[in-house]
Amino acid sequence: MSKIIHNLQNIELDSLKKLGEVTKYLNEHPMLRSFLISTGLIVTSKLIKLIKNRIRNNTILEIDFTNTIDTSDVDISPIEKLLDPNIISFRSLLDAIEKAANDKRVIGLIVRLSGENQFSLANIQEFRNAISFFKSKGKRTVAFTDSFCEAGSGIGRYYMASIFHDVYMAPSGTLNLINTQYDFAFIKKTLEKLNIVPDTITRKEYKNALSGLVNEHLTEPEKESMNAIFKSLYEQIIEDIAKDRSLTKERVNELFESGPFSSDKALVNKLVDSTLYGDEVYTTTYEKLETTKKNSNLLYAHKYNAKTKPLYGKKFGRSQQGVIALINAEGTIHQGTSANKYNGGPSIGSDSLVLAIRSATLDKDVKAIVIRVNSGGGSYIASDMVHHEIEASKKAGKKIVISMGTYCASGGYFFACNADKIVALGATLTGSIGVLTAKFNLKGMWEEKVHVKFDALHLNPDGATDNSTYFSSLHNYTEKQLAEVNSYMDFIYEDFTSKVSKGRRLTRDQVEEIARGRVWTGAQALKLSLVDKLGGLKEAIEVAKELVGIASNVQPHVVTYPKETVLSQLVASSANNSQDLERRGTPAQASITHSVGVSTSIFTKFSTLTKLILLPNNSISSIANTLINNQKNSNILSMNQSSLISSSF
């Protein structure tokens, strides 16, 4: 025994001696010591990150819609993430649900529906598609709320909830499932009282975004179009709820006519599965999942998304089957660079979108480009620039797929119509193949209401008979000018319909039948061959895979264009030439806009007011911007029904 102890002591002394020698050596070589210390810190931080980001077994995802969700289709930029690290994007929630569906560690999903309804019907349908996919993998889904709206329509919230396995509501809650009335605002008399005289010209009878400025009631074409849209939307909602809740469509129709419902009546009519408070929902869910609070792990879906690999990460080599580029385009279409939410956006600047498409086209690894469009229209010229770039990309061998969001109408449809394939949600508002323009004579308002007098100098002595007042907001169009405007409107309408005819492989008569400025739902557009398939972004990416021959069981590598980082946004203005911009996919001006967007957002709003007050001759960019949803070009290709409709969805 004493010998063993002696040997151990010797080993200990030898170890200490060697440790001392190592310490001495490191002290004599400070660079090596620093390297080893930094390497150790990096390895330790990596291990801590791995442990922290570990997804435990029996994980239940949570989504709390009490939080504000960014429903924009435009990616949250790196700078936006720095400014608002807690921002939650709707897209990240959808990605998390799809990833979790195939994750064995995730066993269920609990969604709390609360707060103001933040979503369009198209948003809700895309969310329902994600929940349906999650359910198809054998995962349990639970939706609960205190009330399906206390004061107001609960259709949107209930439509979102009905797809879940279990739908719960608090005993004190109500389910306001009722037929909806839509109120349309008409401000013709208001403009008359302000002595504002509008000149509005449209192509054709269904192009009614400006109707509220010149009429006092719905025209017959408006009634026809709107009734058809609302009928289509309601048919989709009723059919889906009937399927979700194992009811007949006739029964759901009856329920819409007899609502709203208290919690006990909602339960009797099989609209909810039980009346439970929030804490009871979790207890019941643990029991149904055959687990306990202690043995399960709750995790917010957006946190799960951040802790896991990207949904469309690099699953195979870029050179093997190719890359799919994703470009997000949202907002009013105008010339110049796109704006973000900090400087009046989001908006679609033709320069920005063209360069993003060109950058993806120049990448030899990119085989297909998916463009997610969420726009009601805008500038004809800007829309044509994008249409041309899509055509050029197709000639370069790229496949183009359009994914329509809440709406893709007018100018949005103008540049989308020549894509290889178009995918829309059933509730997407699309079409509106037409054109409109507006000019406002503000002279009466300025002189009689504000007491501002004007005098004029004409470079041409006969200025009263030339076109010098063409863009003036102190004059209506002359007969000569009106004839020229009408000629240009005819030119735009002819160009629009011819591009739709060519892009959608329809005869001109077929296009004319469904054009004339009429808006359609995605479900209607599918029957009319304006779109090719119903679905969201996920389905659009699947279509792109098919077009380029990527196997259906392969998760594609999707890269968002332009490939922006904080550094690229800050240095984009240092480009040497236009080819540099094409490779980067971002206009030089865009970097400035992103960088100073926060500090200029207040001044952007102030600028709009100063234009209205101080620049009376800037007709369309002043009062017209305010009245017709800040359109940025006098030749407006826009639907903009939402600016004149009070909707309960």
XYZ file of C-alpha atoms in Angstrom:
649
model
C 0.000 0.000 0.000
C 2.750 2.417 0.930
C 4.399 1.673 -2.429
C 1.256 2.607 -4.337
C 0.948 5.859 -2.417
C 4.589 6.638 -3.141
C 4.093 6.063 -6.876
C 1.018 8.292 -6.941
C 2.951 11.059 -5.227
C 5.717 10.775 -7.817
C 3.190 10.974 -10.652
C 1.651 14.019 -9.036
C 5.034 15.700 -8.651
C 5.941 14.890 -12.267
C 2.622 16.321 -13.486
C 3.102 19.506 -11.518
C 6.629 19.797 -12.817
C 5.471 19.366 -16.431
C 2.634 21.810 -15.900
C 5.132 24.326 -14.582
C 7.329 23.806 -17.635
C 4.343 24.330 -19.956
C 3.333 27.473 -18.074
C 6.885 28.802 -18.279
C 7.031 28.039 -22.021
C 3.731 29.842 -22.654
C 4.884 32.860 -20.653
C 7.984 32.984 -22.839
C 5.782 32.798 -26.011
C 2.939 35.296 -25.469
C 1.600 34.985 -29.055
C 1.117 31.233 -28.667
C -0.499 31.785 -25.260
C -2.914 34.339 -26.724
C -3.746 31.987 -29.593
C -4.532 29.087 -27.255
C -6.614 31.274 -24.947
C -8.633 32.744 -27.833
C -9.116 29.283 -29.358
C -10.334 28.001 -26.024
C -12.781 30.886 -25.682
C -14.125 30.305 -29.204
C -14.604 26.587 -28.601
C -16.267 27.287 -25.251
C -18.643 29.859 -26.760
C -19.507 27.431 -29.560
C -20.306 24.722 -27.028
C -22.422 27.132 -24.969
C -24.293 28.195 -28.126
C -24.914 24.568 -29.111
C -26.288 23.775 -25.649
C -28.368 26.964 -25.576
C -29.837 26.333 -29.037
C -30.527 22.669 -28.434
C -34.120 21.695 -29.202
C -35.309 19.275 -26.547
C -37.546 16.287 -27.123
C -41.288 16.777 -26.536
C -41.090 20.390 -27.706
C -44.404 22.200 -28.189
C -44.221 25.293 -30.375
C -46.151 28.402 -29.377
C -47.364 31.368 -31.407
C -48.855 34.340 -29.579
C -50.634 36.728 -31.911
C -50.880 39.256 -29.081
C -47.443 40.260 -30.377
C -47.244 42.511 -33.389
C -46.351 40.458 -36.436
C -44.674 41.994 -39.474
C -46.787 40.639 -42.350
C -44.660 42.335 -45.000
C -43.383 40.038 -47.738
C -40.216 42.103 -47.973
C -37.429 40.547 -45.914
C -36.431 42.300 -42.719
C -33.144 43.925 -43.662
C -29.973 43.496 -41.565
C -30.185 47.119 -40.424
C -33.850 46.707 -39.437
C -32.868 43.670 -37.359
C -30.222 45.732 -35.598
C -32.708 48.511 -34.889
C -35.488 46.169 -33.757
C -34.094 42.767 -32.650
C -37.503 41.671 -31.294
C -39.307 42.013 -34.610
C -41.316 38.895 -35.567
C -42.000 38.290 -39.237
C -44.973 36.337 -40.494
C -42.656 34.524 -42.911
C -40.461 33.271 -40.038
C -43.541 31.747 -38.396
C -44.498 29.923 -41.586
C -40.925 28.653 -42.009
C -40.846 27.456 -38.398
C -44.102 25.520 -38.796
C -42.872 23.804 -41.962
C -39.509 22.888 -40.413
C -41.115 21.658 -37.206
C -43.497 19.433 -39.158
C -40.520 17.223 -40.068
C -38.749 17.571 -36.698
C -39.260 14.505 -34.486
C -38.466 16.581 -31.401
C -41.577 18.730 -31.955
C -44.877 17.111 -30.952
C -47.401 19.929 -31.215
C -48.306 23.566 -31.735
C -50.363 25.923 -29.548
C -51.536 29.227 -31.020
C -53.072 32.043 -29.041
C -55.298 34.229 -31.200
C -55.616 37.669 -29.695
C -55.157 41.366 -30.321
C -56.173 43.159 -33.488
C -56.547 41.145 -36.681
C -53.303 41.821 -38.537
C -53.859 39.559 -41.510
C -55.498 39.644 -44.908
C -57.525 36.654 -46.073
C -54.591 35.648 -48.274
C -52.285 35.749 -45.208
C -54.740 33.571 -43.320
C -54.940 31.058 -46.164
C -51.165 30.769 -46.325
C -51.075 30.249 -42.561
C -53.808 27.605 -42.832
C -51.778 25.824 -45.512
C -48.816 25.671 -43.125
C -51.008 24.287 -40.322
C -52.462 21.689 -42.699
C -48.937 20.532 -43.610
C -47.999 20.355 -39.906
C -51.084 18.250 -39.180
C -50.295 15.912 -42.087
C -47.138 14.851 -40.233
C -49.145 13.618 -37.251
C -48.542 16.675 -35.044
C -51.301 18.052 -32.813
C -52.491 21.626 -33.298
C -54.357 23.765 -30.770
C -55.855 27.245 -31.176
C -57.391 29.237 -28.327
C -58.626 32.744 -27.672
C -60.368 34.724 -24.976
C -62.940 35.698 -27.592
C -63.358 35.655 -31.344
C -63.569 39.448 -31.183
C -65.591 41.236 -28.526
C -66.776 44.084 -30.742
C -66.476 43.484 -34.455
C -66.413 40.643 -36.931
C -64.654 37.466 -35.833
C -64.605 35.900 -39.291
C -60.884 36.329 -39.921
C -59.834 35.022 -36.514
C -62.216 32.079 -36.633
C -61.215 31.233 -40.211
C -57.620 31.044 -38.990
C -58.593 28.862 -36.012
C -60.939 26.425 -37.736
C -58.112 24.436 -39.376
C -56.725 23.340 -35.959
C -57.434 19.981 -34.298
C -58.666 21.691 -31.137
C -60.377 25.084 -31.008
C -60.973 26.578 -27.550
C -62.581 29.774 -26.326
C -62.919 31.242 -22.830
C -66.335 30.727 -21.169
C -66.939 34.486 -21.236
C -65.986 34.886 -24.886
C -68.138 35.422 -27.969
C -67.844 34.172 -31.519
C -68.917 36.962 -33.843
C -69.477 34.839 -36.922
C -71.800 37.040 -38.953
C -72.421 38.101 -42.520
C -70.439 41.235 -43.217
C -71.535 44.581 -44.579
C -69.058 46.600 -46.623
C -69.184 50.384 -46.526
C -67.785 52.347 -49.462
C -66.762 55.986 -48.984
C -67.606 58.621 -51.583
C -66.070 62.074 -51.167
C -67.407 63.874 -54.220
C -69.386 66.362 -52.065
C -66.370 66.821 -49.786
C -64.224 67.806 -52.758
C -66.953 70.144 -53.974
C -67.089 71.787 -50.563
C -63.318 72.276 -50.734
C -63.635 73.597 -54.307
C -61.432 70.769 -55.628
C -62.336 69.639 -59.139
C -61.004 66.209 -60.168
C -60.332 65.101 -63.742
C -60.368 61.277 -63.701
C -59.986 59.021 -66.727
C -60.121 55.234 -66.635
C -59.837 52.211 -68.911
C -62.383 50.667 -68.601
C -65.718 50.487 -66.762
C -64.468 48.208 -63.947
C -61.422 50.346 -63.163
C -63.120 52.004 -60.211
C -60.399 52.971 -57.731
C -61.225 56.659 -58.318
C -64.995 56.193 -58.269
C -65.272 57.630 -54.773
C -63.909 60.941 -56.026
C -66.480 61.534 -58.767
C -69.553 59.464 -57.793
C -71.931 59.357 -54.853
C -72.810 55.669 -55.080
C -71.607 52.406 -56.586
C -71.915 52.101 -60.329
C -73.495 48.968 -61.800
C -70.114 47.580 -62.970
C -68.744 48.185 -59.447
C -71.650 46.326 -57.889
C -71.220 43.446 -60.310
C -67.478 43.181 -59.726
C -67.576 43.624 -55.955
C -70.450 41.199 -55.459
C -68.545 38.581 -57.456
C -65.393 39.125 -55.375
C -67.207 38.937 -52.041
C -69.148 35.868 -53.170
C -65.915 34.129 -54.141
C -64.232 34.998 -50.835
C -67.202 33.870 -48.752
C -67.544 30.640 -50.703
C -63.903 29.849 -49.929
C -64.305 30.663 -46.234
C -67.543 28.704 -45.842
C -66.245 25.689 -47.759
C -63.055 25.559 -45.667
C -64.863 25.977 -42.325
C -67.372 23.293 -43.294
C -64.542 20.893 -44.106
C -62.559 21.807 -40.966
C -65.470 21.399 -38.562
C -67.182 18.457 -40.314
C -70.261 20.530 -41.116
C -72.215 20.986 -44.330
C -71.835 24.210 -46.291
C -75.550 24.781 -45.862
C -75.151 24.556 -42.094
C -72.235 27.003 -42.072
C -74.302 29.401 -44.174
C -77.059 29.180 -41.586
C -74.555 29.891 -38.813
C -73.309 33.015 -40.623
C -76.901 34.217 -40.811
C -77.683 33.521 -37.136
C -74.509 34.722 -35.358
C -72.983 36.042 -33.161
C -72.674 33.222 -30.609
C -71.960 33.115 -26.906
C -69.466 30.447 -25.828
C -72.155 27.899 -24.901
C -73.955 28.351 -28.234
C -70.650 28.098 -30.126
C -70.026 24.812 -28.347
C -73.517 23.450 -29.101
C -73.092 24.363 -32.786
C -69.723 22.543 -32.957
C -67.812 25.709 -33.758
C -65.475 25.178 -30.797
C -64.397 22.009 -29.008
C -64.532 23.291 -25.452
C -64.726 26.475 -23.388
C -61.475 26.805 -21.462
C -59.321 29.505 -19.934
C -55.713 29.808 -21.080
C -54.133 27.779 -18.266
C -56.710 25.044 -18.775
C -55.847 24.895 -22.474
C -52.263 23.925 -21.647
C -53.287 21.339 -19.067
C -55.714 19.738 -21.526
C -53.120 19.782 -24.306
C -50.506 18.046 -22.140
C -53.043 15.310 -21.440
C -53.905 14.850 -25.119
C -50.215 14.697 -26.025
C -49.690 12.171 -23.204
C -47.022 14.284 -21.575
C -46.698 16.638 -18.614
C -45.629 20.210 -18.100
C -42.406 18.955 -16.526
C -41.555 16.562 -19.341
C -42.351 18.908 -22.228
C -40.656 22.015 -23.557
C -42.542 25.139 -24.680
C -40.799 27.219 -27.323
C -42.005 30.207 -29.356
C -42.064 29.396 -33.063
C -39.938 32.382 -34.089
C -37.324 31.369 -31.483
C -37.388 27.813 -32.832
C -36.824 29.243 -36.298
C -33.799 31.215 -35.068
C -32.326 28.157 -33.299
C -32.601 25.860 -36.318
C -31.062 25.850 -39.784
C -32.791 27.887 -42.501
C -35.712 26.122 -44.155
C -34.156 26.436 -47.582
C -30.516 26.225 -46.566
C -27.730 24.628 -48.554
C -28.854 21.016 -48.809
C -26.733 20.200 -51.842
C -23.908 21.746 -53.835
C -24.758 24.881 -55.787
C -23.471 23.296 -58.990
C -25.416 20.047 -58.725
C -29.039 20.968 -59.304
C -28.953 24.710 -59.075
C -30.172 27.522 -56.873
C -33.610 29.116 -56.713
C -33.506 32.882 -56.263
C -36.222 34.546 -54.185
C -37.047 38.222 -54.728
C -39.636 40.006 -52.575
C -41.569 42.915 -54.078
C -44.149 44.763 -51.996
C -45.942 48.074 -52.153
C -46.755 50.738 -54.711
C -44.757 50.475 -57.931
C -42.780 53.582 -58.873
C -39.653 54.627 -60.701
C -36.382 54.786 -58.775
C -35.324 52.841 -55.709
C -37.509 50.878 -53.327
C -38.315 52.278 -49.897
C -38.371 50.370 -46.621
C -40.748 50.827 -43.718
C -38.481 53.463 -42.146
C -38.709 55.850 -45.081
C -42.278 55.571 -46.279
C -42.262 52.002 -47.612
C -42.319 49.256 -48.316
C -42.540 50.149 -51.972
C -41.375 48.695 -55.278
C -38.850 50.896 -57.026
C -38.292 49.725 -60.602
C -34.532 50.343 -60.368
C -34.269 48.153 -57.272
C -36.415 45.315 -58.591
C -34.765 45.338 -62.024
C -31.288 45.126 -60.486
C -32.348 42.333 -58.128
C -33.659 40.293 -61.081
C -30.537 41.064 -63.132
C -28.223 40.079 -60.271
C -29.983 36.716 -59.937
C -29.876 36.270 -63.713
C -26.117 36.874 -63.799
C -25.567 34.124 -61.209
C -24.865 30.993 -63.281
C -25.956 28.746 -60.410
C -29.444 30.279 -60.316
C -31.816 28.188 -62.417
C -35.156 29.712 -61.396
C -36.325 33.011 -59.910
C -39.385 33.202 -57.658
C -40.761 36.740 -57.291
C -43.168 37.237 -54.409
C -45.451 40.136 -55.356
C -47.731 42.017 -52.997
C -48.838 45.134 -54.856
C -51.977 46.870 -56.045
C -50.135 48.663 -58.835
C -48.497 51.990 -59.516
C -46.519 53.508 -62.365
C -47.018 52.170 -65.895
C -43.461 53.051 -66.898
C -41.942 51.406 -63.820
C -44.075 48.291 -64.335
C -42.920 48.084 -67.946
C -39.253 48.274 -66.877
C -39.764 45.232 -64.637
C -41.756 43.387 -67.324
C -38.853 43.888 -69.742
C -36.313 42.619 -67.195
C -38.350 39.465 -66.579
C -38.458 38.878 -70.332
C -34.670 39.353 -70.535
C -34.144 36.902 -67.674
C -36.264 34.286 -69.437
C -34.227 34.750 -72.626
C -31.092 34.161 -70.534
C -32.487 30.739 -69.638
C -33.984 31.403 -66.210
C -37.413 30.127 -65.219
C -39.615 32.783 -63.616
C -42.353 31.974 -61.111
C -44.612 34.631 -59.576
C -46.004 34.064 -56.078
C -48.942 36.389 -55.427
C -49.602 37.586 -51.886
C -52.570 39.596 -50.606
C -52.878 41.301 -53.970
C -51.068 41.384 -57.280
C -53.171 43.681 -59.410
C -52.879 46.243 -62.168
C -49.182 47.214 -62.415
C -48.311 44.140 -60.327
C -50.108 41.888 -62.788
C -48.605 43.881 -65.694
C -45.090 42.662 -64.933
C -46.210 39.275 -63.598
C -48.159 38.189 -66.669
C -45.150 37.007 -68.684
C -43.766 34.683 -65.994
C -43.434 30.979 -66.797
C -45.884 30.170 -64.007
C -48.087 32.200 -61.651
C -49.206 30.930 -58.235
C -51.888 32.769 -56.242
C -53.783 32.185 -53.040
C -57.528 31.737 -53.338
C -58.154 35.121 -51.706
C -55.459 37.012 -53.621
C -56.885 40.044 -55.421
C -55.494 40.099 -58.944
C -56.214 41.183 -62.495
C -57.429 44.789 -62.730
C -56.083 44.866 -66.280
C -56.716 48.521 -66.968
C -55.380 52.003 -66.417
C -56.443 55.208 -64.717
C -55.144 58.705 -64.236
C -56.259 61.651 -62.151
C -55.612 65.370 -61.998
C -57.062 67.802 -59.473
C -57.846 71.451 -60.019
C -57.078 73.070 -56.649
C -57.452 76.697 -57.725
C -60.856 77.143 -56.096
C -59.611 75.706 -52.820
C -56.518 77.924 -52.715
C -58.208 81.148 -53.759
C -61.614 80.827 -52.091
C -60.885 78.688 -49.019
C -57.277 79.557 -48.192
C -57.206 82.991 -49.904
C -54.020 82.335 -51.847
C -53.900 84.217 -55.155
C -51.884 83.152 -58.207
C -50.536 84.946 -61.233
C -48.678 83.364 -64.168
C -46.041 84.122 -66.745
C -46.056 82.230 -70.055
C -42.865 81.747 -72.043
C -45.178 81.383 -75.026
C -47.302 84.529 -75.452
C -50.134 82.240 -76.532
C -49.677 80.076 -73.462
C -53.382 79.833 -72.869
C -53.710 77.675 -75.983
C -50.651 75.429 -75.651
C -50.002 72.574 -73.204
C -48.176 74.584 -70.527
C -51.004 73.896 -68.070
C -50.967 70.146 -68.780
C -49.639 69.268 -65.305
C -50.916 72.345 -63.497
C -53.147 71.834 -60.489
C -54.714 75.237 -61.121
C -56.416 74.174 -64.347
C -58.550 71.373 -65.655
C -57.530 69.663 -68.875
C -58.386 71.605 -72.019
C -60.194 69.727 -74.783
C -56.910 69.363 -76.653
C -55.118 68.061 -73.555
C -57.981 65.716 -72.742
C -57.762 64.223 -76.212
C -54.040 63.644 -75.750
C -54.545 62.067 -72.326
C -57.199 59.747 -73.742
C -54.884 58.794 -76.595
C -52.124 57.897 -74.130
C -54.572 55.937 -71.958
C -55.606 53.937 -75.023
C -51.936 53.286 -75.775
C -51.292 51.978 -72.239
C -54.416 49.821 -72.234
C -53.480 48.340 -75.609
C -49.944 47.611 -74.377
C -51.240 46.039 -71.154
C -53.764 43.746 -72.827
C -51.318 42.712 -75.565
C -48.716 41.740 -72.970
C -51.295 39.713 -71.041
C -52.377 38.023 -74.285
C -48.804 37.037 -75.113
C -47.745 36.132 -71.571
C -50.815 34.047 -70.731
C -51.230 32.607 -74.250
C -54.774 33.938 -74.583
C -56.481 35.526 -77.584
C -57.095 39.263 -77.487
C -60.837 38.633 -77.285
C -60.300 36.339 -74.274
C -58.197 38.995 -72.569
C -60.704 41.761 -73.284
C -63.468 39.659 -71.755
C -61.629 39.429 -68.410
C -59.807 42.788 -68.532
C -61.543 46.195 -68.595
C -60.114 46.982 -65.166
C -61.906 44.161 -63.385
C -60.499 42.644 -60.188
C -60.684 38.891 -59.531
C -59.919 36.644 -56.607
C -57.183 34.050 -57.045
C -59.835 31.325 -57.178
C -61.613 33.147 -60.005
C -58.319 33.950 -61.755
C -57.415 30.246 -61.886
C -60.598 29.467 -63.815
C -59.885 32.388 -66.160
C -56.267 31.263 -66.854
C -54.829 34.410 -65.269
C -52.921 32.181 -62.820
C -51.714 28.575 -63.030
C -52.054 27.211 -59.497
C -53.425 28.041 -56.062
C -51.001 28.229 -53.167
C -48.497 30.371 -51.320
C -44.739 30.809 -51.462
C -44.123 27.170 -50.545
C -46.149 25.988 -53.540
C -44.420 28.537 -55.816
C -41.017 27.143 -54.835
C -42.289 23.626 -55.583
C -43.388 24.813 -59.036
C -39.916 26.313 -59.602
C -38.360 22.975 -58.638
C -40.488 21.188 -61.211
C -39.541 23.678 -63.936
C -35.788 23.146 -63.420
C -35.911 19.426 -62.669
C -35.116 19.426 -58.945
C -36.464 16.201 -57.435
C -39.629 16.601 -55.378
C -38.001 15.021 -52.304
C -35.048 17.443 -52.379
C -35.139 20.566 -50.247
C -33.902 23.280 -52.614
C -31.254 25.875 -51.905
C -33.110 29.211 -51.989
C -31.132 32.457 -51.922
C -32.825 35.822 -51.380
C -31.827 38.550 -53.830
C -30.371 41.051 -53.507
C -27.947 39.342 -51.107
C -27.776 42.216 -48.656
C -25.681 42.514 -45.529
C -25.181 45.540 -43.293
C -21.816 46.156 -44.947
C -23.160 45.818 -48.503
C -25.921 48.316 -47.748
C -23.428 50.820 -46.369
C -20.896 50.531 -49.191
C -23.151 50.001 -52.232
C -22.765 53.673 -53.140
C -19.039 53.071 -53.735
C -19.705 51.071 -56.945
C -17.294 51.882 -59.768
C -19.800 51.383 -62.568
C -23.234 50.038 -63.467
C -21.888 46.490 -63.787
C -20.907 46.573 -60.114
C -24.500 47.499 -59.263
C -25.831 44.672 -61.423
C -23.679 42.126 -59.606
C -24.734 43.485 -56.208
C -28.358 43.799 -57.256
C -28.831 47.044 -55.322
C -28.942 50.642 -56.625
C -26.344 52.951 -55.105
C -29.052 55.208 -53.718
C -30.685 52.294 -51.902
C -27.809 52.006 -49.444
C -28.260 55.622 -48.428
C -32.000 55.129 -48.066
C -31.546 52.100 -45.825
C -28.882 53.719 -43.699
C -30.673 56.946 -42.913
C -34.223 55.658 -43.162
C -34.977 55.914 -39.467
C -33.824 59.481 -39.088
C -35.672 60.629 -42.217
C -39.001 58.871 -41.657
C -40.443 61.855 -39.795
C -39.219 64.243 -42.489
C -40.769 62.050 -45.208
C -44.183 62.551 -43.614
C -43.493 66.258 -43.140
C -42.421 66.526 -46.778
C -45.805 65.218 -47.951
C -47.562 67.949 -45.984
C -45.267 70.682 -47.285
C -45.911 69.585 -50.851
C -49.621 69.837 -50.202
C -49.353 73.316 -48.675
C -46.435 74.920 -50.490
C -46.412 73.385 -53.969
C -49.849 73.943 -55.498
C -48.623 73.394 -59.044
C -47.294 69.910 -58.280
C -50.729 68.426 -58.957
C -50.433 64.668 -58.741
C -47.623 64.587 -56.187
C -49.596 66.743 -53.752
C -53.321 66.282 -53.151
C -53.577 63.226 -55.431
C -50.991 61.395 -53.337
C -53.092 61.929 -50.254
C -56.405 60.996 -51.858
C -55.358 57.918 -53.816
C -52.963 56.151 -51.505
C -49.734 58.005 -52.232
C -49.437 56.954 -55.869
C -46.104 58.093 -57.270
C -46.847 58.666 -60.953
C -49.564 60.515 -62.811
C -50.130 57.497 -65.080
C -51.373 55.198 -62.335
C -51.827 51.470 -62.845
C -53.534 50.647 -59.606
C -56.399 48.793 -57.992
C -56.398 50.422 -54.531
C -59.876 49.205 -53.614
C -58.752 49.065 -49.985
C -58.347 52.838 -49.739
C -62.075 53.298 -50.375
C -63.513 50.253 -48.603
C -64.174 49.681 -44.925
C -63.702 45.919 -44.522
C -64.301 43.690 -41.525
C -61.862 40.936 -42.454
